[in-house]
């Protein structure tokens, strides 16, 4: 007899592969919506910087940081909007599983580029206001925070989680050994 914890959770959901693809795509789009708002605000902020009174006074390092960061934020915006364009292009072509797979990779790439854009933005602003050393330290701190929270933390949670047969709607519970159960997420 197979223990429910040994079965893939999509089997526990009793959903078809197409239903699973639909659910995964809906969840992915929701994640992208949340992230995309931040990207758009950052991009707008960076666009306006070039028209401020202090902009002509920035040095070559700051100008390069600005241009690279502006381009990174634009690339992040493109990566986060690409799943919608991909879906629109392949609409009603029975390609939902492929759309989900490619869109997930695009979103992951978007997060990596967004991390670099955040790092550059903080580096630039702190460099202009407090100096180069402080800017580099703040940029490095920003990158470290993104790596830890967006990369390391999810891997730790995945590694320490255990699947159980408890309903998805319940909160985390303790299992023998003090380890929480695995989330219902894919």
Tab-separated table of C-alpha atoms in Angstrom:
chain	number	residue	atom	x	y	z
A	1	UNK	CA	0.000	0.000	0.000
A	2	UNK	CA	1.393	3.385	-1.001
A	3	UNK	CA	1.553	6.107	1.634
A	4	UNK	CA	-0.064	9.366	0.491
A	5	UNK	CA	3.137	11.229	1.348
A	6	UNK	CA	4.948	9.155	-1.281
A	7	UNK	CA	2.584	10.210	-4.078
A	8	UNK	CA	3.246	13.350	-6.117
A	9	UNK	CA	1.056	16.137	-4.796
A	10	UNK	CA	-0.547	16.736	-8.202
A	11	UNK	CA	-2.050	13.256	-7.838
A	12	UNK	CA	-3.443	14.242	-4.434
A	13	UNK	CA	-5.107	17.239	-6.093
A	14	UNK	CA	-6.911	14.934	-8.522
A	15	UNK	CA	-6.213	17.231	-11.459
A	16	UNK	CA	-5.487	16.428	-15.064
A	17	UNK	CA	-2.203	17.538	-16.633
A	18	UNK	CA	-4.077	20.345	-18.406
A	19	UNK	CA	-5.741	21.488	-15.175
A	20	UNK	CA	-2.352	21.454	-13.500
A	21	UNK	CA	-0.863	23.536	-16.334
A	22	UNK	CA	-3.755	26.014	-16.061
A	23	UNK	CA	-3.263	26.313	-12.289
A	24	UNK	CA	0.505	26.663	-12.600
A	25	UNK	CA	0.153	29.355	-15.252
A	26	UNK	CA	-2.374	31.288	-13.155
A	27	UNK	CA	-0.042	31.134	-10.146
A	28	UNK	CA	2.919	32.206	-12.266
A	29	UNK	CA	1.011	35.171	-13.690
A	30	UNK	CA	0.063	36.276	-10.176
A	31	UNK	CA	3.728	36.167	-9.129
A	32	UNK	CA	4.701	38.154	-12.213
A	33	UNK	CA	1.996	40.777	-11.519
A	34	UNK	CA	3.407	41.412	-8.059
A	35	UNK	CA	6.982	41.677	-9.309
A	36	UNK	CA	6.158	43.670	-12.410
A	37	UNK	CA	4.749	46.581	-10.403
A	38	UNK	CA	8.106	46.997	-8.665
A	39	UNK	CA	9.962	46.822	-11.958
A	40	UNK	CA	7.744	49.487	-13.510
A	41	UNK	CA	8.223	51.826	-10.536
A	42	UNK	CA	11.995	51.317	-10.644
A	43	UNK	CA	12.104	51.896	-14.406
A	44	UNK	CA	10.043	55.094	-14.112
A	45	UNK	CA	12.273	56.342	-11.293
A	46	UNK	CA	15.387	55.696	-13.364
A	47	UNK	CA	13.928	57.408	-16.431
A	48	UNK	CA	13.280	60.586	-14.443
A	49	UNK	CA	16.802	60.728	-12.979
A	50	UNK	CA	18.303	61.863	-16.271
A	51	UNK	CA	16.163	65.009	-16.099
A	52	UNK	CA	17.148	66.111	-12.596
A	53	UNK	CA	19.412	69.086	-11.881
A	54	UNK	CA	22.172	66.936	-10.344
A	55	UNK	CA	22.399	64.502	-13.264
A	56	UNK	CA	24.889	66.551	-15.348
A	57	UNK	CA	27.234	66.607	-12.331
A	58	UNK	CA	27.564	62.841	-11.874
A	59	UNK	CA	30.904	61.217	-12.681
A	60	UNK	CA	31.642	58.564	-15.315
A	61	UNK	CA	31.208	55.644	-12.869
A	62	UNK	CA	27.805	56.948	-11.786
A	63	UNK	CA	26.729	57.585	-15.369
A	64	UNK	CA	27.752	54.058	-16.393
A	65	UNK	CA	25.970	52.605	-13.352
A	66	UNK	CA	22.879	54.602	-14.294
A	67	UNK	CA	22.800	53.446	-17.924
A	68	UNK	CA	23.475	49.794	-17.058
A	69	UNK	CA	20.819	49.860	-14.319
A	70	UNK	CA	18.276	51.514	-16.615
A	71	UNK	CA	18.881	48.850	-19.263
A	72	UNK	CA	18.680	46.063	-16.668
A	73	UNK	CA	15.344	47.352	-15.390
A	74	UNK	CA	14.054	47.524	-18.968
A	75	UNK	CA	15.238	43.941	-19.572
A	76	UNK	CA	13.536	42.798	-16.352
A	77	UNK	CA	10.290	44.416	-17.525
A	78	UNK	CA	10.581	42.638	-20.881
A	79	UNK	CA	11.267	39.283	-19.214
A	80	UNK	CA	8.282	39.682	-16.879
A	81	UNK	CA	5.912	40.633	-19.719
A	82	UNK	CA	7.154	37.870	-22.033
A	83	UNK	CA	4.889	35.158	-20.506
A	84	UNK	CA	1.800	37.164	-21.485
A	85	UNK	CA	3.128	37.656	-25.016
A	86	UNK	CA	4.039	33.974	-25.265
A	87	UNK	CA	0.586	32.941	-24.083
A	88	UNK	CA	-1.063	35.339	-26.533
A	89	UNK	CA	1.043	34.001	-29.432
A	90	UNK	CA	0.278	30.372	-28.600
A	91	UNK	CA	-3.327	30.865	-27.505
A	92	UNK	CA	-5.537	27.863	-28.333
A	93	UNK	CA	-2.602	25.900	-29.742
A	94	UNK	CA	-2.684	23.213	-26.992
A	95	UNK	CA	0.682	24.462	-25.771
A	96	UNK	CA	-0.131	25.339	-22.133
A	97	UNK	CA	2.432	22.949	-20.554
A	98	UNK	CA	5.189	24.389	-22.760
A	99	UNK	CA	3.997	27.937	-22.068
A	100	UNK	CA	4.196	27.239	-18.321
A	101	UNK	CA	7.682	25.746	-18.603
A	102	UNK	CA	9.090	28.584	-20.732
A	103	UNK	CA	7.280	31.272	-18.720
A	104	UNK	CA	8.720	29.913	-15.488
A	105	UNK	CA	12.217	30.214	-16.929
A	106	UNK	CA	11.490	33.743	-18.142
A	107	UNK	CA	10.266	34.732	-14.674
A	108	UNK	CA	13.379	33.235	-13.068
A	109	UNK	CA	15.581	35.153	-15.485
A	110	UNK	CA	13.542	38.280	-14.736
A	111	UNK	CA	14.222	37.881	-11.020
A	112	UNK	CA	17.957	37.512	-11.649
A	113	UNK	CA	18.012	40.641	-13.800
A	114	UNK	CA	15.818	42.500	-11.298
A	115	UNK	CA	18.319	41.657	-8.558
A	116	UNK	CA	21.040	43.310	-10.637
A	117	UNK	CA	18.814	46.331	-11.328
A	118	UNK	CA	18.032	46.726	-7.612
A	119	UNK	CA	21.728	46.423	-6.820
A	120	UNK	CA	22.649	49.057	-9.400
A	121	UNK	CA	19.910	51.428	-8.254
A	122	UNK	CA	20.973	51.280	-4.620
A	123	UNK	CA	24.634	51.559	-5.596
A	124	UNK	CA	23.916	54.665	-7.669
A	125	UNK	CA	21.713	56.494	-5.170
A	126	UNK	CA	23.944	55.789	-2.166
A	127	UNK	CA	27.077	56.622	-4.181
A	128	UNK	CA	25.637	60.007	-5.161
A	129	UNK	CA	24.407	60.806	-1.643
A	130	UNK	CA	27.053	59.263	0.656
A	131	UNK	CA	30.050	58.395	-1.509
A	132	UNK	CA	31.546	55.525	-3.469
A	133	UNK	CA	32.461	53.215	-0.573
A	134	UNK	CA	29.005	53.502	0.976
A	135	UNK	CA	27.416	52.956	-2.435
A	136	UNK	CA	29.398	49.800	-3.080
A	137	UNK	CA	28.595	48.498	0.412
A	138	UNK	CA	24.881	49.253	0.007
A	139	UNK	CA	24.820	47.663	-3.450
A	140	UNK	CA	26.577	44.558	-2.145
A	141	UNK	CA	24.108	44.397	0.747
A	142	UNK	CA	21.202	44.646	-1.668
A	143	UNK	CA	22.571	41.836	-3.793
A	144	UNK	CA	23.223	39.692	-0.717
A	145	UNK	CA	19.657	40.234	0.538
A	146	UNK	CA	18.214	39.241	-2.852
A	147	UNK	CA	20.428	36.146	-3.111
A	148	UNK	CA	19.530	35.065	0.419
A	149	UNK	CA	15.786	35.727	0.235
A	150	UNK	CA	15.148	34.807	-3.396
A	151	UNK	CA	17.664	31.986	-3.808
A	152	UNK	CA	18.971	30.466	-0.595
A	153	UNK	CA	15.785	30.651	1.509
A	154	UNK	CA	13.559	28.817	-1.015
A	155	UNK	CA	16.154	26.059	-1.363
A	156	UNK	CA	16.418	25.679	2.417
A	157	UNK	CA	12.646	25.527	2.768
A	158	UNK	CA	12.428	22.938	-0.011
A	159	UNK	CA	15.187	20.828	1.509
A	160	UNK	CA	13.763	20.863	5.043
A	161	UNK	CA	10.121	20.348	4.086
A	162	UNK	CA	8.358	16.998	4.228
A	163	UNK	CA	5.209	16.098	2.310
A	164	UNK	CA	2.295	14.769	4.346
A	165	UNK	CA	-1.264	13.762	3.633
A	166	UNK	CA	-2.677	16.795	5.460
A	167	UNK	CA	-5.063	19.045	3.575
A	168	UNK	CA	-3.507	21.975	1.765
A	169	UNK	CA	-5.661	24.490	3.663
A	170	UNK	CA	-4.111	23.688	7.034
A	171	UNK	CA	-1.096	25.585	8.298
A	172	UNK	CA	2.299	23.965	8.856
A	173	UNK	CA	2.381	21.212	11.431
A	174	UNK	CA	5.162	19.463	13.211
A	175	UNK	CA	6.199	15.995	12.123
A	176	UNK	CA	8.525	13.603	13.949
A	177	UNK	CA	11.946	15.189	14.030
A	178	UNK	CA	10.496	18.721	14.240
A	179	UNK	CA	10.403	19.364	10.500
A	180	UNK	CA	7.432	21.137	8.929
A	181	UNK	CA	5.436	19.661	6.086
A	182	UNK	CA	5.985	20.479	2.433
A	183	UNK	CA	3.913	23.209	0.850
A	184	UNK	CA	1.398	22.393	-1.860
A	185	UNK	CA	3.324	24.578	-4.304
A	186	UNK	CA	4.880	23.104	-7.444
